[in-house]
Short mmCIF file of C-alpha atoms in Angstrom, two decimals:
data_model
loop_
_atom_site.label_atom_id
_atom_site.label_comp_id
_atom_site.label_asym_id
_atom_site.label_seq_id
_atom_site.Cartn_x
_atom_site.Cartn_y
_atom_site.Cartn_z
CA UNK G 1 122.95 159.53 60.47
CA UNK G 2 123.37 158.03 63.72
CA UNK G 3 126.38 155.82 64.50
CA UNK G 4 125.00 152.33 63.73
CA UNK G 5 123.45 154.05 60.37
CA UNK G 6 126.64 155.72 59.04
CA UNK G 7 128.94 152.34 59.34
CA UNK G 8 126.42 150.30 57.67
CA UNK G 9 126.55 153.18 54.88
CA UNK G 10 130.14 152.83 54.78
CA UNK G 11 129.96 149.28 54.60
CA UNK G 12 127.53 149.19 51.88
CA UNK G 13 129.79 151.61 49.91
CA UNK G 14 133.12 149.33 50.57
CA UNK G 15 130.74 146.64 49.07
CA UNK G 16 129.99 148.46 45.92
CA UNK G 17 133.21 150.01 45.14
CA UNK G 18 134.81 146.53 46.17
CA UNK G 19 132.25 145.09 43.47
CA UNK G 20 132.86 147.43 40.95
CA UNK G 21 136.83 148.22 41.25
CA UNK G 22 137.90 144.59 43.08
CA UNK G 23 139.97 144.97 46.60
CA UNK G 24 143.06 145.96 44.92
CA UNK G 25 141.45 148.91 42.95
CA UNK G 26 139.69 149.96 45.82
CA UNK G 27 140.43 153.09 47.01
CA UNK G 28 139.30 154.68 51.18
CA UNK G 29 138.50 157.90 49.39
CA UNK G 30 136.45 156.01 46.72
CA UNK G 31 134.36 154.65 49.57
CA UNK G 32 134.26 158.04 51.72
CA UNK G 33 132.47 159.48 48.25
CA UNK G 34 130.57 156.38 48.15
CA UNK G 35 129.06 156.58 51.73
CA UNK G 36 128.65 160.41 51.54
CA UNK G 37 131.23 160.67 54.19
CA UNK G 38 134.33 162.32 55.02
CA UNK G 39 137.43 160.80 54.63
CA UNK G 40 138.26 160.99 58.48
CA UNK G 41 134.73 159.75 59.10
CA UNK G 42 135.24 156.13 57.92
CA UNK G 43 138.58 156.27 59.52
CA UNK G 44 136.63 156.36 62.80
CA UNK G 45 134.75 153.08 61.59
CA UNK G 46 137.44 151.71 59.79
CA UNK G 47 141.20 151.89 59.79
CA UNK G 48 141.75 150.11 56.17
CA UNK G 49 140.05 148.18 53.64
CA UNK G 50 141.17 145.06 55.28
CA UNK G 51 139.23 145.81 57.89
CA UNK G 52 136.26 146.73 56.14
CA UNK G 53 136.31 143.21 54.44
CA UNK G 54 135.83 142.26 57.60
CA UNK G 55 133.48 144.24 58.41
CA UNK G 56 131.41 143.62 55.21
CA UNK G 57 131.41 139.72 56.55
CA UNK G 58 130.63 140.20 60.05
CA UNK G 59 127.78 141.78 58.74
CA UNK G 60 126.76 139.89 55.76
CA UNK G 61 128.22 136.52 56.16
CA UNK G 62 128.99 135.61 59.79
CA UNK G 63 125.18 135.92 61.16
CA UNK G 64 123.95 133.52 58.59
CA UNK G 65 126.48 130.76 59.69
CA UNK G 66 124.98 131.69 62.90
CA UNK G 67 121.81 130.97 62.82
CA UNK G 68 122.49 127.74 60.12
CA UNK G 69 124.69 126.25 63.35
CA UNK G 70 122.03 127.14 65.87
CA UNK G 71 119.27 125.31 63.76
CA UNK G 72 121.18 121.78 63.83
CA UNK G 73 120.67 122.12 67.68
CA UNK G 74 117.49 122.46 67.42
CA UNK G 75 115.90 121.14 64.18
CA UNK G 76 113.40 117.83 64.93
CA UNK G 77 112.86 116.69 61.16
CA UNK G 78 115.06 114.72 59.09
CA UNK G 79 118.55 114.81 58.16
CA UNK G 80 117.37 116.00 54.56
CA UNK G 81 114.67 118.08 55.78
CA UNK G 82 117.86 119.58 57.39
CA UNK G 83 119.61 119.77 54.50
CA UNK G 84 116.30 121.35 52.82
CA UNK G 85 116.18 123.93 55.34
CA UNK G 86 120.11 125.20 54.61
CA UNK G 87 119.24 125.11 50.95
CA UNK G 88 116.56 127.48 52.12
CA UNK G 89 119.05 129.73 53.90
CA UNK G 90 121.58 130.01 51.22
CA UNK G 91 118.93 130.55 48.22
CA UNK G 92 117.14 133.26 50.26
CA UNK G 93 120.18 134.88 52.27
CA UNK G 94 123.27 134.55 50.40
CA UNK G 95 122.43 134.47 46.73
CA UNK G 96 121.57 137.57 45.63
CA UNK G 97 122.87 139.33 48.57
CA UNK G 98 125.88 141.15 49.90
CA UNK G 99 126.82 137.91 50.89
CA UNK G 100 127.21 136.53 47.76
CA UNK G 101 128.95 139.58 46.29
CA UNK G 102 131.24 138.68 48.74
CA UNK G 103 131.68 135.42 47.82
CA UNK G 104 132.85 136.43 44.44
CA UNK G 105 134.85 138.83 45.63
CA UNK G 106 137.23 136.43 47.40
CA UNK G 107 136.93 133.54 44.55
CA UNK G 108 138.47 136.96 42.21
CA UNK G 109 140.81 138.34 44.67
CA UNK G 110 141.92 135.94 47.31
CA UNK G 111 144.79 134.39 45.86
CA UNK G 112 146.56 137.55 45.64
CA UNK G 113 145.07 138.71 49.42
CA UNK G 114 146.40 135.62 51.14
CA UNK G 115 145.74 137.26 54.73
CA UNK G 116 142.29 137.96 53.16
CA UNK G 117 142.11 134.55 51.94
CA UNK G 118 143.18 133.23 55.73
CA UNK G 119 140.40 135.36 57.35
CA UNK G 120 137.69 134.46 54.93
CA UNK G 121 138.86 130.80 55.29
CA UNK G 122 138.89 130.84 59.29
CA UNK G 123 135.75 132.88 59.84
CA UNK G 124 133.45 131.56 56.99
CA UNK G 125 134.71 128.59 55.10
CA UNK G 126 135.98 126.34 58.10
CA UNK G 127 132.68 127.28 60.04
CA UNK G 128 130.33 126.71 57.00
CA UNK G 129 132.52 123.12 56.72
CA UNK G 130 132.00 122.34 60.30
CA UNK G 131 128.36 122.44 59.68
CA UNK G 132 127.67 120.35 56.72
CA UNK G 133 130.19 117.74 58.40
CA UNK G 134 127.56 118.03 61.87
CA UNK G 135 124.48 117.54 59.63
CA UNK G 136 126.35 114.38 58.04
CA UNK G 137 127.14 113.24 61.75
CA UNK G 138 123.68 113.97 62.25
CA UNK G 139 122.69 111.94 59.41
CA UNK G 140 125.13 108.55 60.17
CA UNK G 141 124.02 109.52 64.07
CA UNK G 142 120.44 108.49 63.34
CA UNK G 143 120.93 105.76 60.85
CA UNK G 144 119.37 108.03 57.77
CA UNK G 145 122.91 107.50 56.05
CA UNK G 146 125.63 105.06 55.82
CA UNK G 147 128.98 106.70 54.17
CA UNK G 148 130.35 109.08 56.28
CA UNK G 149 131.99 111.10 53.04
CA UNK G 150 130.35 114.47 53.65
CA UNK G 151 131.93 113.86 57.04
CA UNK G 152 135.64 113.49 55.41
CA UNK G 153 134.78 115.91 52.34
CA UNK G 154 132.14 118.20 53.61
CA UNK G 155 133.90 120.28 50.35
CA UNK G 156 131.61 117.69 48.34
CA UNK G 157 128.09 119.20 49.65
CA UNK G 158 128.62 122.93 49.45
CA UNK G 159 130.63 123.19 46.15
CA UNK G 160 127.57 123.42 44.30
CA UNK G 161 126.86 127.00 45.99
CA UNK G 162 129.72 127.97 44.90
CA UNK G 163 129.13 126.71 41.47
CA UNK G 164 126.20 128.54 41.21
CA UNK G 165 127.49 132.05 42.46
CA UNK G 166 130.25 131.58 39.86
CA UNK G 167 127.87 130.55 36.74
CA UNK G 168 125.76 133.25 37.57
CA UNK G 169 128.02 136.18 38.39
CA UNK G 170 129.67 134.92 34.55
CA UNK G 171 126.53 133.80 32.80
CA UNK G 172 123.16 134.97 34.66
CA UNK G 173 122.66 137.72 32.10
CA UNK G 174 121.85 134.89 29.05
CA UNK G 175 121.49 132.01 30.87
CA UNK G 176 121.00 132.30 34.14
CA UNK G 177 120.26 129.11 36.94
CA UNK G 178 117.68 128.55 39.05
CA UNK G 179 119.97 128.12 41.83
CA UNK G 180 116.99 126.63 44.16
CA UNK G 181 116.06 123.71 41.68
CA UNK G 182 119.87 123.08 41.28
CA UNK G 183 120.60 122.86 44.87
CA UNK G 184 118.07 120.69 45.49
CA UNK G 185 118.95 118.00 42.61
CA UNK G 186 122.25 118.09 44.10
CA UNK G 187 120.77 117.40 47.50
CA UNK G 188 118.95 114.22 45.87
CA UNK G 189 122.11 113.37 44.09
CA UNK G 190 124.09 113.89 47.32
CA UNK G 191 121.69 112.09 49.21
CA UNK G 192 121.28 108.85 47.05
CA UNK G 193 125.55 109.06 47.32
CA UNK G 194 125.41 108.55 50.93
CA UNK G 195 123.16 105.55 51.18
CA UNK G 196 119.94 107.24 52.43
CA UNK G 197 117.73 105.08 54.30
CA UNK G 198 114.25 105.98 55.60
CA UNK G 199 114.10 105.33 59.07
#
């Protein structure tokens, strides 16, 4: 393996033994195994498993928020085509992904992590809040809404991802959710909550 190929191998093997033993139980040598690597190896990548969280979200997480932020810029529809099109995103990037093993990881583990817990909140929760609150913006911008609540509680439009990575990860073996459908009745719901207005 080339450079590039072996940390994404070690990265994938944080992920599973992350998955499978949580953060705390997690163990470098676990992950060497893992990867197929030798100990000293993934110390060249990676100096602990702090920073192979981060790693795992730089890869996994942060490009996503990327390229959600750089299609406000650009996007000509509506404010809930908009919102359709991030629904889109998480449904076929996050869920089911890395991404949203990650996800569960820090609902499980951040409160006893709390540097964790400040990372994940700085790099991907106040980012992925900053968004929703410029598509609301967007919204009240253009006259398409009149409350400005996803603007003050932005908390309000994405809790229902996180509802659905949670009932899932606990219940998708007997009765799982079609997280797609549910997202979008929320975005209806949501919608309707905020005064939409065709304009």
């Amino acid at each position: 393996m080339d450079k590039v190929e072996r940390r994404r191998a070690i990265l994938a093997a944080a992920l599973t033994v992350f998955a499978g033993h949580g953060f705390a139980g997690a163990r470098l040598d676990d992950v060497a195994r893992e990867a197929g690597v030798a100990k000293g190896t993934l110390y060249l990548h990676f100096a602990d498993k702090e920073a192979l969280f981060r790693g795992l979200v730089e890869q996994n997480i942060a490009p996503v928020l990327a390229d959600a932020d750089a299609a406000i810029a650009r996007f000509p529809g509506t404010t809930g085509d908009l919102i359709d099109l991030l629904i889109a995103i998480l449904v076929e990037r996050v869920i089911g992904t890395p991404a949203e093993a990650l996800v569960r990881l820090m609902i499980a583990e951040g409160p006893r992590f709390p540097e964790l817990a400040a990372y994940y909140h700085r790099e991907v929760v106040s980012r992925a809040l900053g968004i929703v609150r410029a598509i609301a913006q967007r919204g009240l911008d253009r006259g398409e809404i009149t409350s400005d609540i996803a603007v003050r509680f932005p908390q309000l439009v994405i809790s229902p991802a996180v509802v659905a990575v949670v009932w899932n990860g606990m219940f998708g073996a007997f009765d799982p959710l079609d997280v797609r459908a549910f997202l979008s009745a929320h975005r209806d719901l949501l919608l309707r909550g905020l005064g939409w207005r065709d304009t």
